[in-house]
């Protein structure tokens, strides 16, 4: 797999385009990966702010997993896994990522900000 990297502004209108770009790059079905892209970029929109510049990278790990990374410039607002109740309208994004990913986490950016990542066994 060739690495994929792009920078965009985190706005709702970009989510579908990012999912299509990922699928076109892989030239294969990748529903779980597309879900992770939507949820991680969606978290930036919701919690950091619409219009925040983000980087999206998809690579292969040495173990053969597919790794998706979404970086943003805010070093303070780290995502937290929540337990959404039946009445909650949101709060399930990271639970979904955790359900399809082998593992996920957050690391500080090299100069500032943070990167949220997830690793999948496929595509």
mmCIF file of C-alpha atoms in Angstrom:
data_model
loop_
_atom_site.group_PDB
_atom_site.id
_atom_site.type_symbol
_atom_site.label_atom_id
_atom_site.label_comp_id
_atom_site.label_asym_id
_atom_site.label_seq_id
_atom_site.Cartn_x
_atom_site.Cartn_y
_atom_site.Cartn_z
ATOM 1 C CA UNK A 1 0.000 0.000 0.000
ATOM 2 C CA UNK A 2 1.275 3.429 -0.925
ATOM 3 C CA UNK A 3 1.070 5.985 1.904
ATOM 4 C CA UNK A 4 -1.704 8.579 1.656
ATOM 5 C CA UNK A 5 -1.395 12.066 3.096
ATOM 6 C CA UNK A 6 -3.488 15.186 2.693
ATOM 7 C CA UNK A 7 -4.263 18.403 4.502
ATOM 8 C CA UNK A 8 -7.747 19.888 4.639
ATOM 9 C CA UNK A 9 -9.878 22.196 6.708
ATOM 10 C CA UNK A 10 -12.090 20.220 9.070
ATOM 11 C CA UNK A 11 -15.565 21.096 7.848
ATOM 12 C CA UNK A 12 -18.565 18.786 7.489
ATOM 13 C CA UNK A 13 -18.602 19.178 3.700
ATOM 14 C CA UNK A 14 -15.102 17.635 3.491
ATOM 15 C CA UNK A 15 -15.980 14.362 5.222
ATOM 16 C CA UNK A 16 -17.571 12.652 2.213
ATOM 17 C CA UNK A 17 -14.744 13.845 -0.057
ATOM 18 C CA UNK A 18 -12.141 12.442 2.359
ATOM 19 C CA UNK A 19 -13.906 9.073 2.485
ATOM 20 C CA UNK A 20 -14.030 8.945 -1.323
ATOM 21 C CA UNK A 21 -10.363 9.945 -1.612
ATOM 22 C CA UNK A 22 -9.310 7.184 0.790
ATOM 23 C CA UNK A 23 -11.330 4.566 -1.081
ATOM 24 C CA UNK A 24 -9.985 5.759 -4.448
ATOM 25 C CA UNK A 25 -6.414 5.697 -3.128
ATOM 26 C CA UNK A 26 -6.777 2.120 -1.866
ATOM 27 C CA UNK A 27 -8.869 1.079 -4.878
ATOM 28 C CA UNK A 28 -10.720 -1.350 -2.628
ATOM 29 C CA UNK A 29 -13.629 -1.439 -0.188
ATOM 30 C CA UNK A 30 -12.525 0.033 3.145
ATOM 31 C CA UNK A 31 -15.647 0.770 5.174
ATOM 32 C CA UNK A 32 -13.957 0.495 8.584
ATOM 33 C CA UNK A 33 -11.133 2.787 7.525
ATOM 34 C CA UNK A 34 -13.587 5.301 6.096
ATOM 35 C CA UNK A 35 -15.548 5.171 9.366
ATOM 36 C CA UNK A 36 -12.378 5.984 11.326
ATOM 37 C CA UNK A 37 -11.579 8.894 9.013
ATOM 38 C CA UNK A 38 -15.097 10.317 9.457
ATOM 39 C CA UNK A 39 -15.121 9.914 13.229
ATOM 40 C CA UNK A 40 -11.618 11.293 13.839
ATOM 41 C CA UNK A 41 -12.055 14.321 11.574
ATOM 42 C CA UNK A 42 -15.601 14.763 12.905
ATOM 43 C CA UNK A 43 -14.187 14.966 16.430
ATOM 44 C CA UNK A 44 -11.927 17.818 15.342
ATOM 45 C CA UNK A 45 -14.927 19.658 13.886
ATOM 46 C CA UNK A 46 -16.992 19.143 17.036
ATOM 47 C CA UNK A 47 -14.405 19.641 19.768
ATOM 48 C CA UNK A 48 -11.603 21.786 18.319
ATOM 49 C CA UNK A 49 -13.667 23.829 15.883
ATOM 50 C CA UNK A 50 -15.021 23.870 12.378
ATOM 51 C CA UNK A 51 -12.420 25.092 9.903
ATOM 52 C CA UNK A 52 -9.444 23.753 11.887
ATOM 53 C CA UNK A 53 -6.623 22.629 9.585
ATOM 54 C CA UNK A 54 -5.994 18.880 9.866
ATOM 55 C CA UNK A 55 -3.658 16.381 8.309
ATOM 56 C CA UNK A 56 -4.851 12.928 7.360
ATOM 57 C CA UNK A 57 -2.302 10.178 6.837
ATOM 58 C CA UNK A 58 -2.803 6.501 6.058
ATOM 59 C CA UNK A 59 0.166 4.169 6.188
ATOM 60 C CA UNK A 60 1.047 0.517 6.685
ATOM 61 C CA UNK A 61 2.661 -0.433 9.999
ATOM 62 C CA UNK A 62 5.595 -2.873 10.178
ATOM 63 C CA UNK A 63 3.097 -5.427 11.571
ATOM 64 C CA UNK A 64 0.979 -5.116 8.416
ATOM 65 C CA UNK A 65 -1.854 -3.069 9.907
ATOM 66 C CA UNK A 66 -3.385 -0.029 8.254
ATOM 67 C CA UNK A 67 -2.818 3.083 10.365
ATOM 68 C CA UNK A 68 -4.938 6.223 10.042
ATOM 69 C CA UNK A 69 -3.741 9.430 11.698
ATOM 70 C CA UNK A 70 -5.537 12.746 12.043
ATOM 71 C CA UNK A 71 -3.453 15.646 13.324
ATOM 72 C CA UNK A 72 -4.715 19.023 14.485
ATOM 73 C CA UNK A 73 -3.011 22.083 15.995
ATOM 74 C CA UNK A 74 -4.693 22.072 19.438
ATOM 75 C CA UNK A 75 -2.489 20.386 22.065
ATOM 76 C CA UNK A 76 -5.077 20.724 24.856
ATOM 77 C CA UNK A 77 -8.237 18.965 23.719
ATOM 78 C CA UNK A 78 -7.458 15.239 23.717
ATOM 79 C CA UNK A 79 -10.278 12.868 22.843
ATOM 80 C CA UNK A 80 -11.754 10.808 25.657
ATOM 81 C CA UNK A 81 -13.748 7.611 25.305
ATOM 82 C CA UNK A 82 -17.209 8.246 26.763
ATOM 83 C CA UNK A 83 -20.007 5.916 27.719
ATOM 84 C CA UNK A 84 -23.024 7.242 25.880
ATOM 85 C CA UNK A 85 -26.441 6.437 27.278
ATOM 86 C CA UNK A 86 -29.472 5.517 25.195
ATOM 87 C CA UNK A 87 -30.670 9.110 25.475
ATOM 88 C CA UNK A 88 -27.396 10.699 24.313
ATOM 89 C CA UNK A 89 -27.397 11.908 20.723
ATOM 90 C CA UNK A 90 -23.607 11.766 20.452
ATOM 91 C CA UNK A 91 -20.574 10.475 22.252
ATOM 92 C CA UNK A 92 -20.183 7.188 20.397
ATOM 93 C CA UNK A 93 -17.491 8.113 17.861
ATOM 94 C CA UNK A 94 -14.470 6.771 19.705
ATOM 95 C CA UNK A 95 -16.413 3.690 20.770
ATOM 96 C CA UNK A 96 -17.053 3.011 17.074
ATOM 97 C CA UNK A 97 -13.371 3.563 16.278
ATOM 98 C CA UNK A 98 -12.435 1.218 19.110
ATOM 99 C CA UNK A 99 -14.854 -1.414 17.818
ATOM 100 C CA UNK A 100 -13.331 -1.577 14.328
ATOM 101 C CA UNK A 101 -9.696 -0.804 15.185
ATOM 102 C CA UNK A 102 -7.139 -3.134 16.707
ATOM 103 C CA UNK A 103 -6.025 -0.208 18.847
ATOM 104 C CA UNK A 104 -6.149 3.592 18.903
ATOM 105 C CA UNK A 105 -4.578 6.427 20.825
ATOM 106 C CA UNK A 106 -3.352 10.006 20.949
ATOM 107 C CA UNK A 107 0.163 11.410 20.860
ATOM 108 C CA UNK A 108 1.494 14.953 21.066
ATOM 109 C CA UNK A 109 2.496 16.530 17.779
ATOM 110 C CA UNK A 110 6.184 17.039 16.994
ATOM 111 C CA UNK A 111 5.998 20.829 17.450
ATOM 112 C CA UNK A 112 2.485 21.424 18.781
ATOM 113 C CA UNK A 113 -0.956 19.959 18.509
ATOM 114 C CA UNK A 114 -1.771 16.282 18.654
ATOM 115 C CA UNK A 115 -2.370 13.280 16.456
ATOM 116 C CA UNK A 116 -5.186 10.811 17.029
ATOM 117 C CA UNK A 117 -4.512 7.443 15.397
ATOM 118 C CA UNK A 118 -6.120 4.068 14.898
ATOM 119 C CA UNK A 119 -4.780 0.811 13.503
ATOM 120 C CA UNK A 120 -6.894 -1.680 11.589
ATOM 121 C CA UNK A 121 -6.109 -5.224 10.483
ATOM 122 C CA UNK A 122 -7.344 -4.382 7.006
ATOM 123 C CA UNK A 123 -8.063 -3.331 4.318
#
